[in-house]
Short mmCIF file of C-alpha atoms in Angstrom, two decimals:
data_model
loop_
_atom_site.label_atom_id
_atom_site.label_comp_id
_atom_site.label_asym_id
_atom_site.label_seq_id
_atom_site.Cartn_x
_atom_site.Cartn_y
_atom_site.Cartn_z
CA UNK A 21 22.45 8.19 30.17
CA UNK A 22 21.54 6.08 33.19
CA UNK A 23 20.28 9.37 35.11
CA UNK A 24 18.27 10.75 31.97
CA UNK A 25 16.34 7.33 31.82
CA UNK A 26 15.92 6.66 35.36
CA UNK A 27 14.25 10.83 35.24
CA UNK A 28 12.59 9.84 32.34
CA UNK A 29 8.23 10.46 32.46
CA UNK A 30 7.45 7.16 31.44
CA UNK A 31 10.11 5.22 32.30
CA UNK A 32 7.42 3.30 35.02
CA UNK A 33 4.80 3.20 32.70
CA UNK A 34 6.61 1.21 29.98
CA UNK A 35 7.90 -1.25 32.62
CA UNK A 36 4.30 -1.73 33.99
CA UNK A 37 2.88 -2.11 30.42
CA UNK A 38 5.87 -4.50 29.45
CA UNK A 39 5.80 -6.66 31.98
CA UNK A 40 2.06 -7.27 32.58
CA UNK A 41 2.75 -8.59 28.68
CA UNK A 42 4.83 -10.65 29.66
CA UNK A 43 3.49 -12.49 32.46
CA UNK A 44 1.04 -13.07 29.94
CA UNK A 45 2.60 -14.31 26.57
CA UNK A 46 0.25 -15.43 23.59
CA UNK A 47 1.32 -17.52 20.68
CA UNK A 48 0.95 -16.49 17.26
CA UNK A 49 -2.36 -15.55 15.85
CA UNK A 50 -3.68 -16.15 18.64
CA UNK A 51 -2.33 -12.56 20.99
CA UNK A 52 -6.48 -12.17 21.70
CA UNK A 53 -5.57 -10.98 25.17
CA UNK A 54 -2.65 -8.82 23.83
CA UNK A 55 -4.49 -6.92 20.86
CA UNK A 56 -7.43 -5.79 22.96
CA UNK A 57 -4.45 -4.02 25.38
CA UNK A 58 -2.75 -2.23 22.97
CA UNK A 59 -6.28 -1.08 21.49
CA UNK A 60 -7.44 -0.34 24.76
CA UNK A 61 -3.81 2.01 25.48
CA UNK A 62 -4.27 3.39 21.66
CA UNK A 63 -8.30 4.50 22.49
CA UNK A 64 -7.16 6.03 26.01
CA UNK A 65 -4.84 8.13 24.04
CA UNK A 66 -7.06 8.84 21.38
CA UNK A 67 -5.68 7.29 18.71
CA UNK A 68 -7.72 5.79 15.90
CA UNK A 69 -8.16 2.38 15.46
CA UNK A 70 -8.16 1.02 11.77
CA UNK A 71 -9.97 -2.32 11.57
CA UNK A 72 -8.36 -4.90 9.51
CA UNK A 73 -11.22 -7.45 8.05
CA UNK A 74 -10.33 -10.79 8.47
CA UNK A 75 -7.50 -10.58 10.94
CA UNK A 76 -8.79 -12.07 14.44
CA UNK A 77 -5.38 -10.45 16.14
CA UNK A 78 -3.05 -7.62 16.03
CA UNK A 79 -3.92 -3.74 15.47
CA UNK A 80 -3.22 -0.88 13.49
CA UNK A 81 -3.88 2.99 14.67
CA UNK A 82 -3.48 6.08 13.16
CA UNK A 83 -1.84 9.28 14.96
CA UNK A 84 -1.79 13.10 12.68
CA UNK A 85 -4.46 14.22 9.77
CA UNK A 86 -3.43 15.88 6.72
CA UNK A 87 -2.13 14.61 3.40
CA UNK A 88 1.38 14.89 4.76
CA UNK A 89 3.54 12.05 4.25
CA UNK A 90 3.06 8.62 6.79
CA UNK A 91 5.73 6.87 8.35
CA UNK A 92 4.81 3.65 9.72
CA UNK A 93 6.26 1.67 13.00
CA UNK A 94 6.08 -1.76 13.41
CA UNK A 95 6.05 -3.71 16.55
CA UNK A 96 5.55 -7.55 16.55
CA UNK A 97 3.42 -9.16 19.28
CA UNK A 98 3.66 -12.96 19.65
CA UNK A 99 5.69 -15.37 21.71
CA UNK A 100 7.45 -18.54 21.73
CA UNK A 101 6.47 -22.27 23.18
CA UNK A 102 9.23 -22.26 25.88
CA UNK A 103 9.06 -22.72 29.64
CA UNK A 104 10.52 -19.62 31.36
CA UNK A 105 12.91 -20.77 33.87
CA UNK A 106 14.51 -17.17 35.44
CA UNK A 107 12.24 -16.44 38.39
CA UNK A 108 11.37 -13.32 38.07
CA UNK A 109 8.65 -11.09 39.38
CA UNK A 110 6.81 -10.58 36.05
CA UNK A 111 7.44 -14.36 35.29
CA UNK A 112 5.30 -15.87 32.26
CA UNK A 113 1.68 -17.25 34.10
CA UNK A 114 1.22 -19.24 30.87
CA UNK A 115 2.36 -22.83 31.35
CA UNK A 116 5.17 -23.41 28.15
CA UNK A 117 4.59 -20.33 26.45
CA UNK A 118 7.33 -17.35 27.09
CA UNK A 119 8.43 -13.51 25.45
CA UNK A 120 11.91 -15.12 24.97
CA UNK A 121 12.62 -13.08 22.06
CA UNK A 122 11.47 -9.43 23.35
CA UNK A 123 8.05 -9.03 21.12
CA UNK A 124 6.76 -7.53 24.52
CA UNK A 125 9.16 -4.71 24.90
CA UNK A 126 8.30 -4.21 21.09
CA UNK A 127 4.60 -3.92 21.92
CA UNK A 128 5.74 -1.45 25.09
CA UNK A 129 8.09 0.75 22.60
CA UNK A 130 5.74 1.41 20.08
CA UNK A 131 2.93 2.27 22.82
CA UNK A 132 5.29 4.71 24.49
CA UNK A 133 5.93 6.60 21.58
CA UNK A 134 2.16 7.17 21.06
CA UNK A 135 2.02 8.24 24.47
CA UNK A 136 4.77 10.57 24.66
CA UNK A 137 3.59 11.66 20.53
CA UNK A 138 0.29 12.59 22.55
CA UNK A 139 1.38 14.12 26.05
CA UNK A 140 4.13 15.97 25.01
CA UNK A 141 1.86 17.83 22.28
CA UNK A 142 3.88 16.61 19.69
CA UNK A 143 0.84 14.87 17.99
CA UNK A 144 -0.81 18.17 17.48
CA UNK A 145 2.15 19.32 14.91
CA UNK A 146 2.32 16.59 13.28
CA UNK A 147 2.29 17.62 9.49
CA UNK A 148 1.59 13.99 8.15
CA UNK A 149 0.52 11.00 10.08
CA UNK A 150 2.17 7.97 12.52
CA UNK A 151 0.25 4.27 11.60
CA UNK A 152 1.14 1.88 14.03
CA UNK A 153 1.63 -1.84 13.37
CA UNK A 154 1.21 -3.99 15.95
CA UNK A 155 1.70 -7.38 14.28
CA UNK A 156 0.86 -11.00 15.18
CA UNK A 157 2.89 -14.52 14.48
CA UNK A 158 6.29 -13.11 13.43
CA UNK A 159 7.57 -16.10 15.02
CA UNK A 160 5.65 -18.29 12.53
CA UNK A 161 6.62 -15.83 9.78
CA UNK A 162 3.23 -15.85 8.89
CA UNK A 163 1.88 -12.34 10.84
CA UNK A 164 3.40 -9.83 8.41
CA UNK A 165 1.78 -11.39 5.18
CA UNK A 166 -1.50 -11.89 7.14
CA UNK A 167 -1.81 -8.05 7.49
CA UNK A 168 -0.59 -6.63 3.89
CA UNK A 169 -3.82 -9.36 2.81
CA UNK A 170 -6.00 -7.31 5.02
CA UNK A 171 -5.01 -4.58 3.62
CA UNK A 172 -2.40 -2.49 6.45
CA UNK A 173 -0.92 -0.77 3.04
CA UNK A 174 -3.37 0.74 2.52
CA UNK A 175 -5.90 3.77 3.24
CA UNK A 176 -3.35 5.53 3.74
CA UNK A 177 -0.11 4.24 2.52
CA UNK A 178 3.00 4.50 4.04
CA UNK A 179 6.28 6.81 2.79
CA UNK A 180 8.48 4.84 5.30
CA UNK A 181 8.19 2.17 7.84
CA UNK A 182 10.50 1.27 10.55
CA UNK A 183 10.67 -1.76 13.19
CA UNK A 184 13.24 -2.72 15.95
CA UNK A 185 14.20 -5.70 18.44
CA UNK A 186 15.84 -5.95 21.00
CA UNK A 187 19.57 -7.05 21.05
CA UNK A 188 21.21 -9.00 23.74
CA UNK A 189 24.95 -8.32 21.98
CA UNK A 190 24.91 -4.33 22.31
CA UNK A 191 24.22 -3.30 26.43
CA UNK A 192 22.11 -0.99 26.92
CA UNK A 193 22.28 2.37 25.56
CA UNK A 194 23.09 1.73 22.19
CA UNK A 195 21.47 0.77 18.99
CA UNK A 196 22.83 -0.82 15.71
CA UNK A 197 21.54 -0.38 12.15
CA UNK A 198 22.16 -2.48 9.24
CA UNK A 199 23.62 -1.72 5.62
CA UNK A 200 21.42 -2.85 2.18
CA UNK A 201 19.94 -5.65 3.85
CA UNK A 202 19.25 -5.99 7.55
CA UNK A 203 18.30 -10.44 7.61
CA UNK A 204 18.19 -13.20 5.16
CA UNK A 205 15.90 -15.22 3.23
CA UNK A 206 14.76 -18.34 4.68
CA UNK A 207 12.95 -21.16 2.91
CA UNK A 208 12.92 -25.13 3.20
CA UNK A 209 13.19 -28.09 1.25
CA UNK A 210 11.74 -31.42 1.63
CA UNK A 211 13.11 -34.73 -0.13
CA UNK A 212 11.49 -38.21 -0.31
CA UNK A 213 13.55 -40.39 -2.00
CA UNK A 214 11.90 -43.72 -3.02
CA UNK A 215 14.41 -46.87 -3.49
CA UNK A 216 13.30 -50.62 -3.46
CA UNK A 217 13.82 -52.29 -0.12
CA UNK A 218 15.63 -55.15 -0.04
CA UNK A 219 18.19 -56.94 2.24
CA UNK A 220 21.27 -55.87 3.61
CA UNK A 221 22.99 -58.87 2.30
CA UNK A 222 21.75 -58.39 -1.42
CA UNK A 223 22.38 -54.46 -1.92
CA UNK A 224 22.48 -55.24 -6.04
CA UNK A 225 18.71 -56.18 -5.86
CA UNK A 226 17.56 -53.33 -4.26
CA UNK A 227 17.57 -49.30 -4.91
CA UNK A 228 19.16 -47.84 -2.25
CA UNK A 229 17.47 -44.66 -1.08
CA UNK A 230 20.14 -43.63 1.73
CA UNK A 231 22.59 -43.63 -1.03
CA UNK A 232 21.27 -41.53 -3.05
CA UNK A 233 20.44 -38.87 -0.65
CA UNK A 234 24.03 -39.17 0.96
CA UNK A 235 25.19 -38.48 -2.76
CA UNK A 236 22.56 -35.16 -2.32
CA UNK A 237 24.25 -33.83 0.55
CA UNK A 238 27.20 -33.87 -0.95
CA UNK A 239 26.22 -32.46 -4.40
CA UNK A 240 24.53 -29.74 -2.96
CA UNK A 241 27.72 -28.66 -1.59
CA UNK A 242 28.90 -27.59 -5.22
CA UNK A 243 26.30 -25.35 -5.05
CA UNK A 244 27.40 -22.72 -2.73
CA UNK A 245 31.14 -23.88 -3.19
CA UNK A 246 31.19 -23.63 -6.99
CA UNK A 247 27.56 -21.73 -8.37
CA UNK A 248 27.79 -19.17 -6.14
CA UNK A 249 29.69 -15.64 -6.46
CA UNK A 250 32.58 -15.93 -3.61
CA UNK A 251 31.21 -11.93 -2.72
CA UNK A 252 27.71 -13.70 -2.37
CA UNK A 253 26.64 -14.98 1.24
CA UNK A 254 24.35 -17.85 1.18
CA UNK A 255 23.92 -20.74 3.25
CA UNK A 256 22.30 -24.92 2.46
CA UNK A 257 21.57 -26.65 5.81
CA UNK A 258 20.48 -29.83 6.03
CA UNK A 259 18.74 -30.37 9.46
CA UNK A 260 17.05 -33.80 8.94
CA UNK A 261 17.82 -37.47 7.32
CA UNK A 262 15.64 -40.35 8.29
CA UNK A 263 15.60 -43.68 6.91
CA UNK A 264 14.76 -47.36 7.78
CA UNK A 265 14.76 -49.04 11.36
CA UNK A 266 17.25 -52.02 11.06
CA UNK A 267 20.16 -52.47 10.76
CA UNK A 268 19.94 -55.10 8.25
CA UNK A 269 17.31 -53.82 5.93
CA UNK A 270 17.92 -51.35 2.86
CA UNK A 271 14.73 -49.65 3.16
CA UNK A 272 12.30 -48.53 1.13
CA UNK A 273 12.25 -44.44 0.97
CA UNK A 274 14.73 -41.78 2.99
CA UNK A 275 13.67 -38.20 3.90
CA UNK A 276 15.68 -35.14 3.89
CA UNK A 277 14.73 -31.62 4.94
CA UNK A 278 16.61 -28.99 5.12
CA UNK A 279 16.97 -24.94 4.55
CA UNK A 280 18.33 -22.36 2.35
CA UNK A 281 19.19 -18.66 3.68
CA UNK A 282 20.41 -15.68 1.13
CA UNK A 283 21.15 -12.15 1.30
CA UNK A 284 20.47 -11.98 -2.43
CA UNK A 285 16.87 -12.42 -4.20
CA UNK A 286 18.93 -13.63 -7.90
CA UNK A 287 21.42 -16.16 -5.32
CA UNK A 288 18.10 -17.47 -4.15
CA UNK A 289 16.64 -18.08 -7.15
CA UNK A 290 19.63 -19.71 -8.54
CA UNK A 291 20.01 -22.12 -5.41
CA UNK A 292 16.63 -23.71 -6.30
CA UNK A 293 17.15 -24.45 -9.65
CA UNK A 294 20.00 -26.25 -8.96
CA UNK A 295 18.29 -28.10 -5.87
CA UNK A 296 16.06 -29.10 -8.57
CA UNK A 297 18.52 -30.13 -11.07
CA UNK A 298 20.12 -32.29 -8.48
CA UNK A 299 17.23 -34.21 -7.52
CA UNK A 300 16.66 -34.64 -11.45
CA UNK A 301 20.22 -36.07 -11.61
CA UNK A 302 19.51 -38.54 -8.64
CA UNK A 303 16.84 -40.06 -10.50
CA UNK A 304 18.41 -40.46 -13.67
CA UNK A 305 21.82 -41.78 -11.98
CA UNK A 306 20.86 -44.32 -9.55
CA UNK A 307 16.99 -45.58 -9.95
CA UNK A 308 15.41 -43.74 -7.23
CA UNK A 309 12.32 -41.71 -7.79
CA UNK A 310 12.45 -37.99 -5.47
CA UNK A 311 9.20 -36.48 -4.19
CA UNK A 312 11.11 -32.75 -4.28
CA UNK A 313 9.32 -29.81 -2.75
CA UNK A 314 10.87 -25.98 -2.14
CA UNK A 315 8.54 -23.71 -0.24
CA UNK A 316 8.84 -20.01 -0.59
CA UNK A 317 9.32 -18.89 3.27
CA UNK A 318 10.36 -14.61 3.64
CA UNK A 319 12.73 -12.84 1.24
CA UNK A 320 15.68 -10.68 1.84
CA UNK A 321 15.01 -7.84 4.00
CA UNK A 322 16.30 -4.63 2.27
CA UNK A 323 16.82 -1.72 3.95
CA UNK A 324 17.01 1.91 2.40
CA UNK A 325 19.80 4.07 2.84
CA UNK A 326 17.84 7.41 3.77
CA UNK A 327 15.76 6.09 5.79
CA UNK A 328 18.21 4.27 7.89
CA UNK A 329 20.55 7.44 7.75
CA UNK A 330 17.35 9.91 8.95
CA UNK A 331 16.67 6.98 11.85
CA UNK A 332 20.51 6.90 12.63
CA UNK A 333 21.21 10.52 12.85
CA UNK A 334 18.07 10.85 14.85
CA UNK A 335 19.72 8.30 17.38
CA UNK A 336 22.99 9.95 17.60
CA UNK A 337 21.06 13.07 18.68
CA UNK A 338 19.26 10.87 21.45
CA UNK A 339 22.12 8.95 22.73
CA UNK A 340 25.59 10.03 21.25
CA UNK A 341 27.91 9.06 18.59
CA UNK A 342 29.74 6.81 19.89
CA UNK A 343 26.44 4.72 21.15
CA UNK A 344 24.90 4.41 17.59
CA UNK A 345 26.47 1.62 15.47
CA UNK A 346 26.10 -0.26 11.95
CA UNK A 347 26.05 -3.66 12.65
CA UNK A 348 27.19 -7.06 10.38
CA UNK A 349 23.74 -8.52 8.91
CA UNK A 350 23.40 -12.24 9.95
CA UNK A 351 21.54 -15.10 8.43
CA UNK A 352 18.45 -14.71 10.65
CA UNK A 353 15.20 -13.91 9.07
CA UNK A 354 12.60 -11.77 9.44
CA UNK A 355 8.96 -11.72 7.97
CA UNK A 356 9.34 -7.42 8.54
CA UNK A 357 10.96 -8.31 4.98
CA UNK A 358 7.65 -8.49 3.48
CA UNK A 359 7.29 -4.66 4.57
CA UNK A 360 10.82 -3.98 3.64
CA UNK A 361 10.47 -5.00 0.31
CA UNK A 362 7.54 -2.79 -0.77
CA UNK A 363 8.21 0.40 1.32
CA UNK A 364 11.46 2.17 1.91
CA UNK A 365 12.32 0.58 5.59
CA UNK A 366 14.94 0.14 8.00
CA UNK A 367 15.39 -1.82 10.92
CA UNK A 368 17.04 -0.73 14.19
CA UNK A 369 18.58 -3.08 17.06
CA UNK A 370 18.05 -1.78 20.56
CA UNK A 371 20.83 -2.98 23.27
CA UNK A 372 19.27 -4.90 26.24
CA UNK A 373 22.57 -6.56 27.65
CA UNK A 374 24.07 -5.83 30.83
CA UNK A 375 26.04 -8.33 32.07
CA UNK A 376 26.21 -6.60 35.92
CA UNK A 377 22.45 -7.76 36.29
CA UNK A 378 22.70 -11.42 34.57
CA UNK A 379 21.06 -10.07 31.35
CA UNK A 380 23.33 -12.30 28.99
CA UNK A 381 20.97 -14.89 27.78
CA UNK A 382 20.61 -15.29 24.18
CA UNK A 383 16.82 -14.73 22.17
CA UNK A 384 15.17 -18.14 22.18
CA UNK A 385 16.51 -19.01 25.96
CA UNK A 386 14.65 -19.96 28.77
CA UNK A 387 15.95 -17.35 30.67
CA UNK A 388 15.79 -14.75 28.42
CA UNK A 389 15.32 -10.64 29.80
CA UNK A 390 16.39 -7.73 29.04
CA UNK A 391 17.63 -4.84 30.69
CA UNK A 392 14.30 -2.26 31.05
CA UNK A 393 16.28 0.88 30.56
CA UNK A 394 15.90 -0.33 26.91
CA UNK A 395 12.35 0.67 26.78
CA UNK A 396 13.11 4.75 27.30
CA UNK A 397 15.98 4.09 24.24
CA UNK A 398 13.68 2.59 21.66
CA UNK A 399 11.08 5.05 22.86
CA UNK A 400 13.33 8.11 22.72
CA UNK A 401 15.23 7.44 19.54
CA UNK A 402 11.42 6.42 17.34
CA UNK A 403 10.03 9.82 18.77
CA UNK A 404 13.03 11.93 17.78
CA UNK A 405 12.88 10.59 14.19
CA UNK A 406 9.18 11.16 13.91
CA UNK A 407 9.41 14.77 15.08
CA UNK A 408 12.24 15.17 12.71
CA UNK A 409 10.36 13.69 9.45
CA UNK A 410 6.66 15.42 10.41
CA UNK A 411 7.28 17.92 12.80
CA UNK A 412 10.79 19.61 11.85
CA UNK A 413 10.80 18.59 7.72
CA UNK A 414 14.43 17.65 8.53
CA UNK A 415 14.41 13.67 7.14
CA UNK A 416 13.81 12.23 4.01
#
């Protein structure tokens, strides 16, 4: 394998293209610098570019002609606001802004494959068409629903759609794939729970607002422990609790925020009702009045069985059985779920570990990299299972 990507014809290319990226990482919505490169790569290739009215960043072309079916790939573009601390030679230039979760080697993938599509003459029998999604603010789960308003379902619609990241926990030279859903829901809860401040020394006279939320946390317990099917994951974490400033002083109102992650749209559903119900007990049991509110973040993330089986067989053609794996879905979200939902999708993990070069450091990290051999995998393995679905007829 090592050989075979080392030989491969744009093995160079793809590093070049990744790491000028990432020496210069944009935030979300605002990858101005980042969209005009990957239009500029997608016109020297001659691949259309579909405008998408109202969207100031990211970019959709369109490879193939024909009223054959479309398959879409999607490739998010963003990064984080961290200071990268590895000194490396393609080091972020941006002062606290970093690709510490791999969005450039996305943007790189999805590139290669339209260039390989194109010089390899593969684009010429293509018997349907390849739209390509490069999307903005996944981080702020925001990028994915900014596009499907302007429309990137459209003109022409997609049969299938397919998206990757990379993944520290496989090394290099593998991929993973995911069974019925591929990441969690994620939403959030706020609380403000008024009470009546009073003294610490006369408790009766007062409503006691850190009280009552203590007696939330612990209710809400019940609800994964005791309304929620034992075969149903699903997961209530409370990440804040503020109140007062001394010591000796009930105060007046406590705050609570907190999130709720599900693999299941119903188990969702159910979790807010009782949130609700909760907070309606609260008030009724001990005085308080609760300022509740639940916001709607990204649903579960299906994936489709065919799809994933056509993208996985296509990968154990590319790299070998034993290097293609179905992975245990975690609670981590994914605003690709908005796509997922609506089109028959899966979603592929691409190793970048290898411990022999210090490549260890977990998504999110200041130190974060990946091994570049990567690149040539994700490239190989989404070219293979476009030639099989619109060149070969052999998928779907």
């Amino acid at each position: 394998m090592t050989v075979l990507i080392e030989k491969h014809p744009i093995r160079d290319w793809l590093i070049k293209v990744r790491r000028d990226l990432h020496k210069h990482p944009e935030l979300g919505h605002e990858e101005t610098r980042t969209t005009g490169k990957v239009k500029a790569i997608l016109m020297e290739l001659g691949i259309e570019i579909r405008e998408m009215n109202g969207l100031e960043t990211g970019a959709v072309g369109l490879l193939g002609s024909g009223n054959g079916p479309v398959i879409g790939l999607r490739a998010d573009m963003d990064a984080l606001p961290i200071t990268q601390l590895n000194d490396v030679p393609y080091k972020s230039t941006v002062p606290g802004v970093m690709h510490a979760c791999g969005h450039d080697c996305h943007t790189a993938i999805m590139l290669g494959v339209a260039k390989s599509l194109v010089e390899t003459g593969l684009a010429k029998k293509l018997k349907g068409r390849v739209k390509f999604i490069f999307q903005p603010a996944e981080e702020k789960m925001t990028g994915a629903r900014a596009m499907i308003d302007a429309g990137v379902l459209e003109k022409p619609s997609m049969d299938r759609i397919i998206a990757g990241h990379m993944f520290i926990d496989l090394p290099v030279g593998q991929v993973g794939f995911f069974k019925r859903v591929s990441h969690a829901s994620a939403d959030t809860f706020h609380l403000t729970i008024h009470g009546k401040s009073i003294h610490g020394a006369r408790p009766h006279m007062g409503i006691d607002p850190i009280i009552a939320g203590s007696q939330f946390l612990n209710s809400i317990q019940t609800i994964i422990s005791r309304n929620t099917d034992p075969a149903d994951q699903a997961v209530i974490s409370v990440g804040s609790f503020n109140a007062g400033t001394a010591p000796n002083i009930i105060p007046d109102s406590a705050t609570l925020s907190g999130t709720v992650r599900t693999f299941d749209e119903n188990v969702r559903k159910r979790i807010v009702e009782r949130l609700s119900d909760i907070t309606l007990g609260l008030e009724k049991s001990m005085g308080v009045k609760v300022d509740f509110r639940y916001i709607d973040g990204v649903p579960v993330a299906p994936v489709d069985d065919i799809v994933t089986t056509d993208v996985k067989r296509a990968a154990e053609s590319v790299l070998g059985a034993d290097n293609v794996h179905y992975l245990d879905t975690k609670m981590g979200a994914e605003d690709f779920s908005f796509f997922s939902r609506t089109i028959p999708a899966t979603f592929m993990r691409v190793g970048c570990g290898n411990p022999d070069k210090g490549i260890v450091h977990l998504p999110h990290s200041s130190r974060f990299d990946v091994d570049e051999d990567a690149l040539v995998v994700g490239v190989d393995v989404l070219v293979e299972t476009v030639k099989r679905f619109l060149v070969d007829g052999t998928s779907g």
